[in-house]
Tab-separated table of C-alpha atoms in Angstrom:
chain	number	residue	atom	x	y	z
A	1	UNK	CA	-36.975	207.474	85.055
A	2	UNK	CA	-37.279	210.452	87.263
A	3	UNK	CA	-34.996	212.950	85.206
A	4	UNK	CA	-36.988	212.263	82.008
A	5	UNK	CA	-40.503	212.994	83.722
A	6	UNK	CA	-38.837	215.896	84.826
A	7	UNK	CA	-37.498	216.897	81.642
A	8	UNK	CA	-40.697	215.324	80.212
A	9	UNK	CA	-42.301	217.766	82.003
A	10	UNK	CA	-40.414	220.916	80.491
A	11	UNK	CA	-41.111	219.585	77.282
A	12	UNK	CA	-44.717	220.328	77.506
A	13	UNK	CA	-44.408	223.938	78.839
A	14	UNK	CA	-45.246	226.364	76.564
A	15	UNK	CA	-42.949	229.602	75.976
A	16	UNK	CA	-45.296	231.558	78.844
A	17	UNK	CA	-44.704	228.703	81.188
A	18	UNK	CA	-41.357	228.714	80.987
A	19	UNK	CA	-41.149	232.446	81.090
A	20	UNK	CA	-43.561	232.564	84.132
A	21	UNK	CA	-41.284	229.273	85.947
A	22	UNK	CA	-37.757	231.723	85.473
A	23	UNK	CA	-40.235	234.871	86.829
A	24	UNK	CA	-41.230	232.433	89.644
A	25	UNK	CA	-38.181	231.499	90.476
A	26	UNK	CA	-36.362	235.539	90.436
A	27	UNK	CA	-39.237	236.339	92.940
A	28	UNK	CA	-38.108	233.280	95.260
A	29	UNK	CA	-34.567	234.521	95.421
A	30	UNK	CA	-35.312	238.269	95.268
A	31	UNK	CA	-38.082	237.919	98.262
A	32	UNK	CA	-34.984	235.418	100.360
A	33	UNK	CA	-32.903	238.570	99.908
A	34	UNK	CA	-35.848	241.415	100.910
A	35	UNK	CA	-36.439	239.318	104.041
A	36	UNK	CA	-32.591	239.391	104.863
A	37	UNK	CA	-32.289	243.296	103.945
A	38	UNK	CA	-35.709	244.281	106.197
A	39	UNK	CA	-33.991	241.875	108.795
A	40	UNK	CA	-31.044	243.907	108.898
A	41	UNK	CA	-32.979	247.404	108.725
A	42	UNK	CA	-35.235	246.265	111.525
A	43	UNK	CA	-32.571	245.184	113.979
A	44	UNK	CA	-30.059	247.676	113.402
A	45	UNK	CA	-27.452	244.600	112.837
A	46	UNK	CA	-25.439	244.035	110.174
A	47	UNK	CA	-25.681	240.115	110.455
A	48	UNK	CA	-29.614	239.891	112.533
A	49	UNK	CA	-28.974	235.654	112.368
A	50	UNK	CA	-25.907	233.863	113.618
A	51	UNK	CA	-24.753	230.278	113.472
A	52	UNK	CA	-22.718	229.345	116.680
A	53	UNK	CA	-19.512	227.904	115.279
A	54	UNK	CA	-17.600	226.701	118.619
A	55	UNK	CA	-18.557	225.349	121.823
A	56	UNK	CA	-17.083	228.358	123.846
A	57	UNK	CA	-20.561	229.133	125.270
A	58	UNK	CA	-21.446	225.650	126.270
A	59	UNK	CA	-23.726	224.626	127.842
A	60	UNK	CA	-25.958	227.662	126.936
A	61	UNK	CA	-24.822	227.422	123.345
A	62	UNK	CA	-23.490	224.618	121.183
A	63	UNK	CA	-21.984	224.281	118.022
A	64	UNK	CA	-25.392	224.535	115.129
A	65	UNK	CA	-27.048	226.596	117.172
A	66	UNK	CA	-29.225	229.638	115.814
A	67	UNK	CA	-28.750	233.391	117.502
A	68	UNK	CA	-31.530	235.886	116.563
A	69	UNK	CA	-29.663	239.550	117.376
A	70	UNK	CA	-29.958	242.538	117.463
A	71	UNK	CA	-28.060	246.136	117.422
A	72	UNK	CA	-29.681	249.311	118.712
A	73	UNK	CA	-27.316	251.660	119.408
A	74	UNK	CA	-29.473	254.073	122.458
A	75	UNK	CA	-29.416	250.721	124.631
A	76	UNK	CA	-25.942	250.596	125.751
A	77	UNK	CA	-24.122	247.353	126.063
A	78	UNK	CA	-24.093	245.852	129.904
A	79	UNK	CA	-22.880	243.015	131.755
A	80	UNK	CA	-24.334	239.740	131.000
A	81	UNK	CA	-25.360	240.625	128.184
A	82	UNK	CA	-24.577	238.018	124.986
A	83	UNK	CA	-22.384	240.220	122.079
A	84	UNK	CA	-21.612	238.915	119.020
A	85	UNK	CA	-18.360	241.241	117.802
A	86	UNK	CA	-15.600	241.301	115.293
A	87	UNK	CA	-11.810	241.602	115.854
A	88	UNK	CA	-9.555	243.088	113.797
A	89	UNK	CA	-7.285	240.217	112.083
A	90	UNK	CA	-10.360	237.755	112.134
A	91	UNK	CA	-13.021	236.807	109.600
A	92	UNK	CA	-14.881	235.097	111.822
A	93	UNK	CA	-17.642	237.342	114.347
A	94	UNK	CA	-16.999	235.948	118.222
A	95	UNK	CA	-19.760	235.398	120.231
A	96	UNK	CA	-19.253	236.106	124.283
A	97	UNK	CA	-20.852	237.388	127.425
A	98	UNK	CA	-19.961	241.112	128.611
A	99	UNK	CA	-18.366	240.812	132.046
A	100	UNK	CA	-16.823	244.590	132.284
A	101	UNK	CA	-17.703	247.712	131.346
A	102	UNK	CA	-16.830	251.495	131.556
A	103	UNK	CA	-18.915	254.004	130.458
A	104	UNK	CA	-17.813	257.634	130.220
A	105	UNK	CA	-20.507	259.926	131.083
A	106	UNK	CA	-20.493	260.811	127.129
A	107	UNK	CA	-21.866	257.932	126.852
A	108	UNK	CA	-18.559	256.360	125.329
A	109	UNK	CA	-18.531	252.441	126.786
A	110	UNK	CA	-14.919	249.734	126.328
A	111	UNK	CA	-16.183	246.377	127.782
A	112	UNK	CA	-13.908	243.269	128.162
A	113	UNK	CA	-16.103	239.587	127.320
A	114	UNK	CA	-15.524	236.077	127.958
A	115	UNK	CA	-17.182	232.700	126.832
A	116	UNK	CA	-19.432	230.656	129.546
A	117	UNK	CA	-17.141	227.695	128.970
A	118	UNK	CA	-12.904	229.172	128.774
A	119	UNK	CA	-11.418	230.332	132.221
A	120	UNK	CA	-10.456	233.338	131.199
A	121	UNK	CA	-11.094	236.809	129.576
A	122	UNK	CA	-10.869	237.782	125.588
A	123	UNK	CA	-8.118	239.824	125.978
A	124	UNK	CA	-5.978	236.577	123.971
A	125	UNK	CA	-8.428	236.663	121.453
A	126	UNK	CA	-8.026	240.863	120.860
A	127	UNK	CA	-5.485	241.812	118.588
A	128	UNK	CA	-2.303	242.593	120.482
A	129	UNK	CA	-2.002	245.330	122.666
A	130	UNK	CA	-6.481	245.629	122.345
A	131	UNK	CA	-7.579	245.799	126.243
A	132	UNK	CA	-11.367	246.626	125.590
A	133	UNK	CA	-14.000	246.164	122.822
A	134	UNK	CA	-16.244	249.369	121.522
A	135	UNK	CA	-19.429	250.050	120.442
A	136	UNK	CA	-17.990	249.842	116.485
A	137	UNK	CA	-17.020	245.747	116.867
A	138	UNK	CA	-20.404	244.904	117.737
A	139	UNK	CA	-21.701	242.792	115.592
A	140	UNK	CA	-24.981	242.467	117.458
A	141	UNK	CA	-26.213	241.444	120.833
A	142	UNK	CA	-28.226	237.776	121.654
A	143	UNK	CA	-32.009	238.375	121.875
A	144	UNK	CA	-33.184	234.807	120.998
A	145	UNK	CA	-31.905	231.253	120.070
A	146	UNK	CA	-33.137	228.316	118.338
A	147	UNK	CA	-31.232	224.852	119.034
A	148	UNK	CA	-30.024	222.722	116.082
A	149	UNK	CA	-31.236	224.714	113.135
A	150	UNK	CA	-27.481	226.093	111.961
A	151	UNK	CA	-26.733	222.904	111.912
A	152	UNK	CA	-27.403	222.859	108.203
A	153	UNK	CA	-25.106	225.637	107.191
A	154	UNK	CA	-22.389	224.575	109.458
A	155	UNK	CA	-22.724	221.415	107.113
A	156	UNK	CA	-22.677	223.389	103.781
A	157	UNK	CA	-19.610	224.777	105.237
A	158	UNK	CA	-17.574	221.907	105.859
A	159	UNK	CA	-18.867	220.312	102.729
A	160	UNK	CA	-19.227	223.020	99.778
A	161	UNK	CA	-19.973	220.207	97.098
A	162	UNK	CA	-23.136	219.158	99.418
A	163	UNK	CA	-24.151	223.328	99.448
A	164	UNK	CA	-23.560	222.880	95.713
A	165	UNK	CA	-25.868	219.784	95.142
A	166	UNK	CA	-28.033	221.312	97.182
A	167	UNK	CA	-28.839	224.728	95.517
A	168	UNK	CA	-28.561	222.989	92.277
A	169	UNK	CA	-31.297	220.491	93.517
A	170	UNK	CA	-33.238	223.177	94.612
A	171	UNK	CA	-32.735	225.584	91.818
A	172	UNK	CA	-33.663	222.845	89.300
A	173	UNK	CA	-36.444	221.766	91.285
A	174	UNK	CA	-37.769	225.481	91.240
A	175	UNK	CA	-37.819	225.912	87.457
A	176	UNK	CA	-38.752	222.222	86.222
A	177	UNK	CA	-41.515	221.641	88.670
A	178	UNK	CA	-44.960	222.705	87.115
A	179	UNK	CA	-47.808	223.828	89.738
B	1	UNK	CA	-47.991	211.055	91.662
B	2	UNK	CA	-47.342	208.566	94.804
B	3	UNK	CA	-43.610	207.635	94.538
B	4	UNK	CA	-41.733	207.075	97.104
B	5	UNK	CA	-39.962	210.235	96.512
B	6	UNK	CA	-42.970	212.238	96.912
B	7	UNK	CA	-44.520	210.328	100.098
B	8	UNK	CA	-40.800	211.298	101.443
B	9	UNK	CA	-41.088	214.934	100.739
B	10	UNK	CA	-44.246	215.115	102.386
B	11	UNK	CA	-43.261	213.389	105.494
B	12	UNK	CA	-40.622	214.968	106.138
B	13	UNK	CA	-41.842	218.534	105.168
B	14	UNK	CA	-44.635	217.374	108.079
B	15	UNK	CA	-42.223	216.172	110.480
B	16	UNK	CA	-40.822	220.184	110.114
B	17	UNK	CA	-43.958	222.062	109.973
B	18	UNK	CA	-45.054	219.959	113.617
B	19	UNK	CA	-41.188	220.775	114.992
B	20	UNK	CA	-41.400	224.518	114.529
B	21	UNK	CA	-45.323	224.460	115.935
B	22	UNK	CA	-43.976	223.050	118.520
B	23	UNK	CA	-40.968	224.619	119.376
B	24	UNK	CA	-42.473	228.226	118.513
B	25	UNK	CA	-45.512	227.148	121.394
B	26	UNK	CA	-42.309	226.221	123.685
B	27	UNK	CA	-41.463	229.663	123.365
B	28	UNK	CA	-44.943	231.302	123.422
B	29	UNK	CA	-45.641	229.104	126.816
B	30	UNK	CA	-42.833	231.490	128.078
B	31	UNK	CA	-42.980	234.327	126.540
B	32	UNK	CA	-44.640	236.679	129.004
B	33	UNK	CA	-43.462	234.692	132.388
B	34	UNK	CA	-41.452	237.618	134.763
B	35	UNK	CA	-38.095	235.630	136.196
B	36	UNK	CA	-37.875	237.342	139.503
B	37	UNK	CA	-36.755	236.355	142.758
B	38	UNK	CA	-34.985	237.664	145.936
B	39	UNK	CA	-31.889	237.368	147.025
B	40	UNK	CA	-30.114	238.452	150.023
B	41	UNK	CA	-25.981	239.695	149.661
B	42	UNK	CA	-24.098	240.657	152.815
B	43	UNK	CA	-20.609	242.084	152.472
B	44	UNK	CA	-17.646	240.648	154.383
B	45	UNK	CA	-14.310	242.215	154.918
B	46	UNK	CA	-12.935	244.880	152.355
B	47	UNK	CA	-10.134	246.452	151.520
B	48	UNK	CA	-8.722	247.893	148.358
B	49	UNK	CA	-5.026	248.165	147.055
B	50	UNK	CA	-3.307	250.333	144.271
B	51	UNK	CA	-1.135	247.783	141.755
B	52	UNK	CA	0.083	247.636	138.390
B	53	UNK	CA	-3.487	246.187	136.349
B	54	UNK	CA	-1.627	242.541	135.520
B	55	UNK	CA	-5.042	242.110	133.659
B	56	UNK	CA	-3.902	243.881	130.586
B	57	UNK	CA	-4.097	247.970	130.788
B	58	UNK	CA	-0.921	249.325	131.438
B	59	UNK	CA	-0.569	251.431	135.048
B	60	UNK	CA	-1.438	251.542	138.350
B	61	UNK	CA	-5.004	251.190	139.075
B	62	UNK	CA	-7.247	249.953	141.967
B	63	UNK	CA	-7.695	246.658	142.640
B	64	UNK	CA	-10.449	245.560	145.089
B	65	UNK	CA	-10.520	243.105	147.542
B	66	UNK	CA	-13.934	241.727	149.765
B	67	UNK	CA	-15.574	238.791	150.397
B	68	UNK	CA	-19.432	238.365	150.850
B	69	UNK	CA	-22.483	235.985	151.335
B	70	UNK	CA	-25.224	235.289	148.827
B	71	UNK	CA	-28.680	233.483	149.534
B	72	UNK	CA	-30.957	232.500	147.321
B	73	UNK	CA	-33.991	230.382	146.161
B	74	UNK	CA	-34.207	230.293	142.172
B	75	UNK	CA	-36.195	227.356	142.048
B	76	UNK	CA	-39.372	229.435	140.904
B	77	UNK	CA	-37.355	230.760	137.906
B	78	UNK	CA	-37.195	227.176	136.504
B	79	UNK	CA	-39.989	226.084	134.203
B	80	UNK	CA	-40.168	223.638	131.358
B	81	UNK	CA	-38.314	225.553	128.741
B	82	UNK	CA	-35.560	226.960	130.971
B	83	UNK	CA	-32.622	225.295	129.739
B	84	UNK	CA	-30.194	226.883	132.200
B	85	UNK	CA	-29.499	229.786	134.457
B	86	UNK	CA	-26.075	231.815	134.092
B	87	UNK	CA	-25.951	233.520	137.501
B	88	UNK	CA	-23.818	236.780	137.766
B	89	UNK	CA	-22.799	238.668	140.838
B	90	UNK	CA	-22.203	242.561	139.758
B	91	UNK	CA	-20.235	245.481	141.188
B	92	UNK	CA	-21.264	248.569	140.235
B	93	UNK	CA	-20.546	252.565	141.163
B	94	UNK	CA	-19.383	255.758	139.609
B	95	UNK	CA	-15.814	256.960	139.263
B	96	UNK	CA	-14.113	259.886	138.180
B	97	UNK	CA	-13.278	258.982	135.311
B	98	UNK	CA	-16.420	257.162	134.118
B	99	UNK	CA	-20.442	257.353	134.851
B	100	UNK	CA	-21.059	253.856	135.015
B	101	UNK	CA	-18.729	251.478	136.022
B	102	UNK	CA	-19.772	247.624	136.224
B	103	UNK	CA	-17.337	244.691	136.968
B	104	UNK	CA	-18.926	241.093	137.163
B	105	UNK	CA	-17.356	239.674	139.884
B	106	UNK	CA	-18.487	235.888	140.257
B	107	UNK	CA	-20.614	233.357	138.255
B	108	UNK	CA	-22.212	230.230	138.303
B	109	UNK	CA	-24.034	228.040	135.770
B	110	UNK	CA	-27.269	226.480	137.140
B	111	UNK	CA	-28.238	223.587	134.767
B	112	UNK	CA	-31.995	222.097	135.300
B	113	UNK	CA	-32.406	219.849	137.285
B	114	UNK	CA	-29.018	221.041	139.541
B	115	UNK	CA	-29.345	222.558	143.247
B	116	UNK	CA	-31.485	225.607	142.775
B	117	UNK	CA	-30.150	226.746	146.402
B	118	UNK	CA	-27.487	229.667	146.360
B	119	UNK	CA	-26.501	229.811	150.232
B	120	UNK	CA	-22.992	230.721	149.756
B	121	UNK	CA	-20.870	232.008	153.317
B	122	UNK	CA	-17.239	234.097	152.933
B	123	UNK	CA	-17.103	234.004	149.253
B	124	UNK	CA	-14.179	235.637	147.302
B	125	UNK	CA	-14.358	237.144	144.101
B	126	UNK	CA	-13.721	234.723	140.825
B	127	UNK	CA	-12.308	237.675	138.906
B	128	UNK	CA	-10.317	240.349	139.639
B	129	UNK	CA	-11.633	243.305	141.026
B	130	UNK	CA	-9.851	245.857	139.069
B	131	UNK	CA	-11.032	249.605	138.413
B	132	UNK	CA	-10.323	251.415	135.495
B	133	UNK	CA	-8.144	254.080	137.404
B	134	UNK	CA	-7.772	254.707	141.073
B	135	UNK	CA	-11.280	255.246	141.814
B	136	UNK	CA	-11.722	252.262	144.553
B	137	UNK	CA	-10.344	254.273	147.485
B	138	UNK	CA	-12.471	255.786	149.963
B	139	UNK	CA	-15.524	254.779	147.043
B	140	UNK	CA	-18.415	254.541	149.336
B	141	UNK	CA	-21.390	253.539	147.124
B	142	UNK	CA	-20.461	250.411	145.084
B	143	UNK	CA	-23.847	247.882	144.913
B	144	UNK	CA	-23.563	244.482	144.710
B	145	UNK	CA	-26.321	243.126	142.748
B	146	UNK	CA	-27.392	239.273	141.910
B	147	UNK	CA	-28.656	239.103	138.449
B	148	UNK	CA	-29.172	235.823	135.835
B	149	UNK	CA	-29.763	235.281	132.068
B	150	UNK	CA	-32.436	233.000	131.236
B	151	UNK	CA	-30.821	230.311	128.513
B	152	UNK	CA	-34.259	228.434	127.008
B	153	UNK	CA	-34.764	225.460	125.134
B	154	UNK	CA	-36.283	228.125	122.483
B	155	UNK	CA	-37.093	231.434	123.154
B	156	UNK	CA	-35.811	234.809	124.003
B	157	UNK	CA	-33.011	235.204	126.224
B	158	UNK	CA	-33.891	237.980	129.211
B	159	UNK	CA	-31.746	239.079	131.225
B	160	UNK	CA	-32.859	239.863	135.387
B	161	UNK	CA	-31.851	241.228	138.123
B	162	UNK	CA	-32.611	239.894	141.689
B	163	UNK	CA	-34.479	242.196	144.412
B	164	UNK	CA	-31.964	242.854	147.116
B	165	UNK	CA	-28.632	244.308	146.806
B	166	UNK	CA	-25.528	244.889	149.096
B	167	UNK	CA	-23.577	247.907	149.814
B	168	UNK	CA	-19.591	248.240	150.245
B	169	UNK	CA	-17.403	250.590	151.551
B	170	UNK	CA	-13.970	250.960	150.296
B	171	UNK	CA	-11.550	252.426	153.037
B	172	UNK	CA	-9.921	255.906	152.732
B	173	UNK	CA	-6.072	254.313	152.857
B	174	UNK	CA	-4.590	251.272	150.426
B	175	UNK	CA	-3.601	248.504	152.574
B	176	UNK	CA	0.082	248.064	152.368
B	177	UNK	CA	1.672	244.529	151.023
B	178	UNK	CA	1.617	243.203	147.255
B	179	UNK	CA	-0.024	239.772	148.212
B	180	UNK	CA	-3.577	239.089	147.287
């Protein structure tokens, strides 16, 4: 019953309905992606949202939890601070409190991180022979977290037919539904 | 118009809307609150040795060696959207080689609703004290600051240090022996 009113629905649209429903829903994903760019302009990160993926930061972070970051490079990185960097030889960005650093008087810093919850430092995690992580592998640094909220892409993850039912759900929903 | 579909939509796009409100006046209750407190560090004995860096970088380097006392009251810092405090005890100086040296020495998780106490007596460091280089001897002005991140139920994530610092003095000669 509910797919025909839908479809029942389209039926009735006129050509300028439909046209203004496919405008409608370009300006949903186009204004998703302008949020995402200005995000990325006005943090100076490449990546200004994070999902926490592993429970290395526990019990400040958990798995499905949301990082807000940023990445401005005149405030140098120091201890205690929350980075989020990549390593060479991994897709996946690391996220881990700065508990060294050595800054040149350049201005050049190499800083060594660990997670809240392992015993000990990243220097496993480098690639081999990698004592200390640069300026360059930052990915961004923790400025605010939301609990729970990743937990929805984590799940798209794990699941890609859900993330596909769900944008199709969505995406249908967009240009059927008449206002 | 009133299917159970759409009476589900709009509950549950409700239940939402109240969740952020809430969560986002979590945050705002927060927002402006200044985590400071003051703590008191007193060094112990110290004494500094020249070994191969077993950490990772390759050659000889300085490794650092002290113990020290740290009291504090951080009960103040606790409110209801402080999730917990991650405590870090900080070495810092200047080198030759580099301007700005800093080497976190100990930590501690506080979770609420834990001791909020820090009255520690003859601590030892939890990490290694190692310098990048030899620049440990005879260094007279390394500080030895208390500071914490603030971990929230929602909000931003500051980052404080406490009023009060301590002072060590690395000796002009590396103390013979390659036990730690």
């Amino acid at each position: 019953m509910l797919s025909f009113d839908l479809l029942d629905d389209v039926r009735r649209m006129n050509k300028r309905q439909l046209y203004y429903q496919v405008l409608n829903f370009g300006m949903i994903v186009s204004s998703a992606l302008m949020i995402w760019k200005g995000l990325m302009v006005f943090t100076g990160s490449e990546s200004p949202i994070v999902v926490v993926l592993s429970g290395s930061m526990e019990p400040a972070f958990h798995r499905g939890d949301l990082l807000f970051l940023t990445n401005y490079h005149d405030e140098p990185v120091r201890v205690g601070e929350i980075v989020v960097f990549k390593v060479e030889g991994r897709e996946i960005p690391i996220v881990h409190r700065v508990i060294k650093i050595h800054e040149k008087e350049t201005g050049v810093v190499k800083f060594l991180t660990k997670g809240d919850n392992n015993s000990v430092d990243d220097r496993g995690l480098y690639k081999p022979g990698q004592n200390w992580l640069e300026q360059k592998d930052v990915v961004g640094r923790a400025r605010g977290f939301v609990p729970y909220i990743g937990m929805v892409t984590i799940l798209m993850n794990d699941y890609p037919k859900f993330k596909y039912a769900l944008l199709a759900c969505l995406g249908l929903f967009v240009l059927i539904h008449r206002e | 118009m009133n299917s159970l579909l759409s009476r589900l939509n709009s509950l549950f796009a409700f239940t939402l809307t109240v969740m952020a409100c809430l969560t986002f006046g979590c945050f705002l209750s927060t927002a402006f609150k200044e985590y400071g407190a003051p703590v008191h560090i007193a060094i112990g004995r110290v004494s500094v040795k020249n070994m191969e860096d077993f950490t990772g970088p390759k050659g000889k380097s300085d490794l650092g060696f002290l113990t020290f006392d740290v009291r504090a009251d951080l009960d103040s810092l606790f409110n209801w959207n402080v999730k917990q405090l991650f405590l870090y005890l900080t070495a810092e100086y200047t080198t030759k080689n580099n301007a700005i040296n800093q080497v976190v020495l100990w930590d501690k998780i506080i979770l609420r609703g834990e001791n909020t106490t820090i009255n520690l007596k003859g601590l030892r460091p939890k990490y290694f004290f190692f310098d990048d280089g030899n620049g440990l001897r005879g260094n007279r002005n390394v500080s030895l600051w208390l500071a914490w991140n603030v971990v929230p139920n929602a909000g931003m994530l500051p980052l404080l240090a406490g009023q009060g610092t301590g002072h060590v003095r690395f000796p002009e000669v590396y103390e013979a022996g390659r036990s730690f």
